[in-house]
Each structure stands twice: as structure tokens, then as C-alpha cells.
Short mmCIF file of N, CA and C in Angstrom, two decimals:
data_model
loop_
_atom_site.label_atom_id
_atom_site.label_comp_id
_atom_site.label_asym_id
_atom_site.label_seq_id
_atom_site.Cartn_x
_atom_site.Cartn_y
_atom_site.Cartn_z
N MET A 1085 16.11 -15.53 51.49
CA MET A 1085 17.28 -15.48 50.68
C MET A 1085 17.19 -16.50 49.62
N GLU A 1086 17.40 -16.15 48.36
CA GLU A 1086 17.45 -17.06 47.21
C GLU A 1086 18.76 -17.61 46.94
N ASN A 1087 18.81 -18.96 46.86
CA ASN A 1087 20.09 -19.67 46.65
C ASN A 1087 20.21 -20.09 45.24
N ARG A 1088 21.39 -19.79 44.57
CA ARG A 1088 21.58 -20.12 43.18
C ARG A 1088 22.71 -21.04 42.96
N VAL A 1089 23.18 -21.74 44.01
CA VAL A 1089 24.28 -22.60 43.94
C VAL A 1089 24.05 -23.76 42.93
N ARG A 1090 22.88 -24.32 42.94
CA ARG A 1090 22.51 -25.39 42.02
C ARG A 1090 22.61 -24.91 40.59
N ASP A 1091 22.18 -23.69 40.31
CA ASP A 1091 22.29 -23.22 38.92
C ASP A 1091 23.71 -23.08 38.48
N TRP A 1092 24.55 -22.55 39.36
CA TRP A 1092 25.95 -22.40 39.00
C TRP A 1092 26.71 -23.77 38.87
N ARG A 1093 26.29 -24.69 39.77
CA ARG A 1093 26.83 -26.03 39.69
C ARG A 1093 26.58 -26.75 38.37
N GLU A 1094 25.28 -26.60 37.99
CA GLU A 1094 24.83 -27.25 36.76
C GLU A 1094 25.42 -26.57 35.55
N GLN A 1095 25.63 -25.33 35.57
CA GLN A 1095 26.28 -24.60 34.50
C GLN A 1095 27.73 -25.13 34.32
N ALA A 1096 28.35 -25.42 35.44
CA ALA A 1096 29.76 -25.92 35.35
C ALA A 1096 29.78 -27.38 35.01
N GLY A 1097 28.62 -28.01 34.99
CA GLY A 1097 28.58 -29.40 34.56
C GLY A 1097 28.97 -30.44 35.69
N TRP A 1098 28.93 -29.99 36.93
CA TRP A 1098 29.37 -30.82 38.06
C TRP A 1098 28.21 -31.40 38.79
N SER A 1099 28.46 -32.60 39.26
CA SER A 1099 27.54 -33.26 40.22
C SER A 1099 27.68 -32.59 41.62
N GLN A 1100 26.72 -32.91 42.45
CA GLN A 1100 26.91 -32.34 43.86
C GLN A 1100 28.21 -33.02 44.49
N GLY A 1101 28.47 -34.29 44.19
CA GLY A 1101 29.75 -34.89 44.71
C GLY A 1101 30.93 -34.24 44.18
N GLU A 1102 31.01 -33.82 42.93
CA GLU A 1102 32.14 -33.12 42.37
C GLU A 1102 32.35 -31.71 43.03
N LEU A 1103 31.27 -31.00 43.21
CA LEU A 1103 31.40 -29.73 43.79
C LEU A 1103 31.86 -29.86 45.26
N ALA A 1104 31.37 -30.93 45.91
CA ALA A 1104 31.79 -31.18 47.38
C ALA A 1104 33.23 -31.40 47.38
N ARG A 1105 33.70 -32.33 46.45
CA ARG A 1105 35.15 -32.65 46.53
C ARG A 1105 35.99 -31.41 46.21
N ARG A 1106 35.54 -30.57 45.30
CA ARG A 1106 36.38 -29.33 45.01
C ARG A 1106 36.38 -28.39 46.25
N LEU A 1107 35.33 -28.41 47.00
CA LEU A 1107 35.25 -27.48 48.20
C LEU A 1107 35.70 -28.11 49.49
N GLY A 1108 35.94 -29.41 49.48
CA GLY A 1108 36.40 -30.04 50.66
C GLY A 1108 35.33 -30.31 51.72
N VAL A 1109 34.12 -30.45 51.26
CA VAL A 1109 32.91 -30.76 52.09
C VAL A 1109 32.28 -32.03 51.67
N SER A 1110 31.26 -32.40 52.37
CA SER A 1110 30.53 -33.66 51.97
C SER A 1110 29.42 -33.28 50.87
N ARG A 1111 29.04 -34.32 50.22
CA ARG A 1111 27.97 -34.12 49.22
C ARG A 1111 26.66 -33.75 50.00
N GLN A 1112 26.51 -34.33 51.25
CA GLN A 1112 25.23 -33.96 51.97
C GLN A 1112 25.24 -32.43 52.25
N THR A 1113 26.44 -31.89 52.50
CA THR A 1113 26.51 -30.42 52.83
C THR A 1113 25.98 -29.69 51.52
N ILE A 1114 26.45 -30.07 50.33
CA ILE A 1114 26.08 -29.34 49.16
C ILE A 1114 24.57 -29.49 48.96
N ASN A 1115 24.07 -30.67 49.17
CA ASN A 1115 22.64 -30.90 49.03
C ASN A 1115 21.81 -30.08 50.06
N ALA A 1116 22.30 -29.94 51.24
CA ALA A 1116 21.63 -29.22 52.23
C ALA A 1116 21.59 -27.64 51.90
N VAL A 1117 22.72 -27.23 51.34
CA VAL A 1117 22.78 -25.78 50.88
C VAL A 1117 21.87 -25.56 49.73
N GLU A 1118 21.86 -26.46 48.72
CA GLU A 1118 21.06 -26.22 47.59
C GLU A 1118 19.52 -26.38 47.92
N THR A 1119 19.16 -27.09 48.90
CA THR A 1119 17.73 -27.26 49.27
C THR A 1119 17.32 -26.35 50.46
N ASP A 1120 18.14 -25.39 50.74
CA ASP A 1120 17.81 -24.37 51.80
C ASP A 1120 17.66 -24.96 53.19
N LYS A 1121 18.33 -26.08 53.43
CA LYS A 1121 18.27 -26.67 54.79
C LYS A 1121 19.46 -26.28 55.58
N TYR A 1122 20.39 -25.63 54.99
CA TYR A 1122 21.63 -25.23 55.66
C TYR A 1122 22.16 -23.91 54.98
N ASP A 1123 22.45 -22.89 55.79
CA ASP A 1123 23.12 -21.72 55.22
C ASP A 1123 24.57 -21.94 55.48
N PRO A 1124 25.42 -21.81 54.39
CA PRO A 1124 26.79 -22.06 54.46
C PRO A 1124 27.48 -21.05 55.41
N SER A 1125 28.56 -21.37 55.98
CA SER A 1125 29.35 -20.45 56.78
C SER A 1125 29.91 -19.37 55.78
N LEU A 1126 30.38 -18.37 56.34
CA LEU A 1126 30.97 -17.31 55.43
C LEU A 1126 32.23 -17.85 54.67
N PRO A 1127 33.08 -18.62 55.36
CA PRO A 1127 34.24 -19.19 54.55
C PRO A 1127 33.77 -20.09 53.43
N LEU A 1128 32.78 -20.90 53.70
CA LEU A 1128 32.31 -21.77 52.61
C LEU A 1128 31.72 -20.96 51.47
N ALA A 1129 30.86 -19.97 51.83
CA ALA A 1129 30.24 -19.12 50.80
C ALA A 1129 31.37 -18.39 50.00
N LEU A 1130 32.37 -17.89 50.65
CA LEU A 1130 33.47 -17.28 49.90
C LEU A 1130 34.18 -18.30 48.91
N ARG A 1131 34.42 -19.52 49.49
CA ARG A 1131 35.06 -20.50 48.68
C ARG A 1131 34.22 -20.79 47.42
N MET A 1132 32.90 -20.95 47.60
CA MET A 1132 32.00 -21.15 46.46
C MET A 1132 32.06 -20.11 45.45
N ALA A 1133 32.04 -18.86 45.87
CA ALA A 1133 32.07 -17.73 45.04
C ALA A 1133 33.47 -17.76 44.27
N LYS A 1134 34.49 -18.06 44.95
CA LYS A 1134 35.80 -18.05 44.29
C LYS A 1134 35.89 -19.14 43.24
N LEU A 1135 35.34 -20.32 43.57
CA LEU A 1135 35.38 -21.45 42.68
C LEU A 1135 34.59 -21.15 41.40
N PHE A 1136 33.39 -20.53 41.55
CA PHE A 1136 32.61 -20.18 40.43
C PHE A 1136 32.99 -18.85 39.78
N ALA A 1137 33.99 -18.14 40.38
CA ALA A 1137 34.38 -16.85 39.88
C ALA A 1137 33.32 -15.79 39.78
N VAL A 1138 32.44 -15.80 40.80
CA VAL A 1138 31.32 -14.80 40.82
C VAL A 1138 31.33 -14.15 42.29
N PRO A 1139 30.75 -12.99 42.43
CA PRO A 1139 30.61 -12.46 43.79
C PRO A 1139 29.57 -13.30 44.60
N VAL A 1140 29.78 -13.29 45.90
CA VAL A 1140 28.88 -14.02 46.78
C VAL A 1140 27.37 -13.66 46.53
N ASP A 1141 27.15 -12.40 46.26
CA ASP A 1141 25.72 -12.02 46.08
C ASP A 1141 25.08 -12.53 44.78
N GLN A 1142 25.83 -13.17 43.95
CA GLN A 1142 25.26 -13.80 42.73
C GLN A 1142 24.95 -15.28 43.09
N LEU A 1143 25.49 -15.79 44.09
CA LEU A 1143 25.18 -17.13 44.62
C LEU A 1143 23.96 -17.10 45.56
N PHE A 1144 24.00 -16.14 46.45
CA PHE A 1144 23.00 -16.01 47.44
C PHE A 1144 22.37 -14.58 47.35
N LEU A 1145 21.15 -14.54 46.90
CA LEU A 1145 20.50 -13.23 46.68
C LEU A 1145 19.63 -12.94 47.84
N ASP A 1146 19.82 -11.76 48.49
CA ASP A 1146 19.10 -11.43 49.74
C ASP A 1146 18.22 -10.18 49.39
N SER A 1147 16.89 -10.38 49.49
CA SER A 1147 16.00 -9.26 49.24
C SER A 1147 15.71 -8.41 50.45
N TRP A 1148 16.39 -8.68 51.55
CA TRP A 1148 16.14 -7.88 52.82
C TRP A 1148 16.62 -6.49 52.56
N GLU A 1149 15.78 -5.46 52.98
CA GLU A 1149 16.17 -4.07 52.93
C GLU A 1149 16.02 -3.50 54.46
N PRO A 1150 16.92 -2.69 54.83
CA PRO A 1150 16.81 -2.06 56.15
C PRO A 1150 15.62 -1.11 56.10
N GLU A 1151 15.01 -0.97 57.36
CA GLU A 1151 13.91 0.01 57.49
C GLU A 1151 14.52 1.41 57.37
N ALA A 1152 13.70 2.34 56.72
CA ALA A 1152 14.11 3.73 56.67
C ALA A 1152 14.12 4.44 57.97
#
């Protein structure tokens, strides 16, 4: 899965700390998400998408395809 949270955060001009504050999580959580050390929960992913006003699949790109 490709993670684009950092790209969207930087486009918004926010630090990791600012994004964390807006989402109600720690800066360490944002760092872990951005460095692929932690997959956010569904509620957190939805909050991120809502905050950036984009669909979840623009923040987290999944190349997985089911077998035919």
C-alpha cells in the first residue's frame, strides 16, 4: 500500500505536530503512519480524508487485485 499522507500534509503547509493536533492524535502516530510503521485505524483514515477533503483512496493507494 502506498501512503500519501505526507504529500497531503505538506501541501496543506502543516507540520506533523499540527496535523496530529487537528486529528487528536500524537505526533508520533503521524510519523509512524507517514513512515509506514503503522496502518491507521479506519476511523483515523476517515478523519484524515475528511480533513484533507479527499477520498481515503487518495491518501492510501492499494495496488492489490483479487485473483480472477
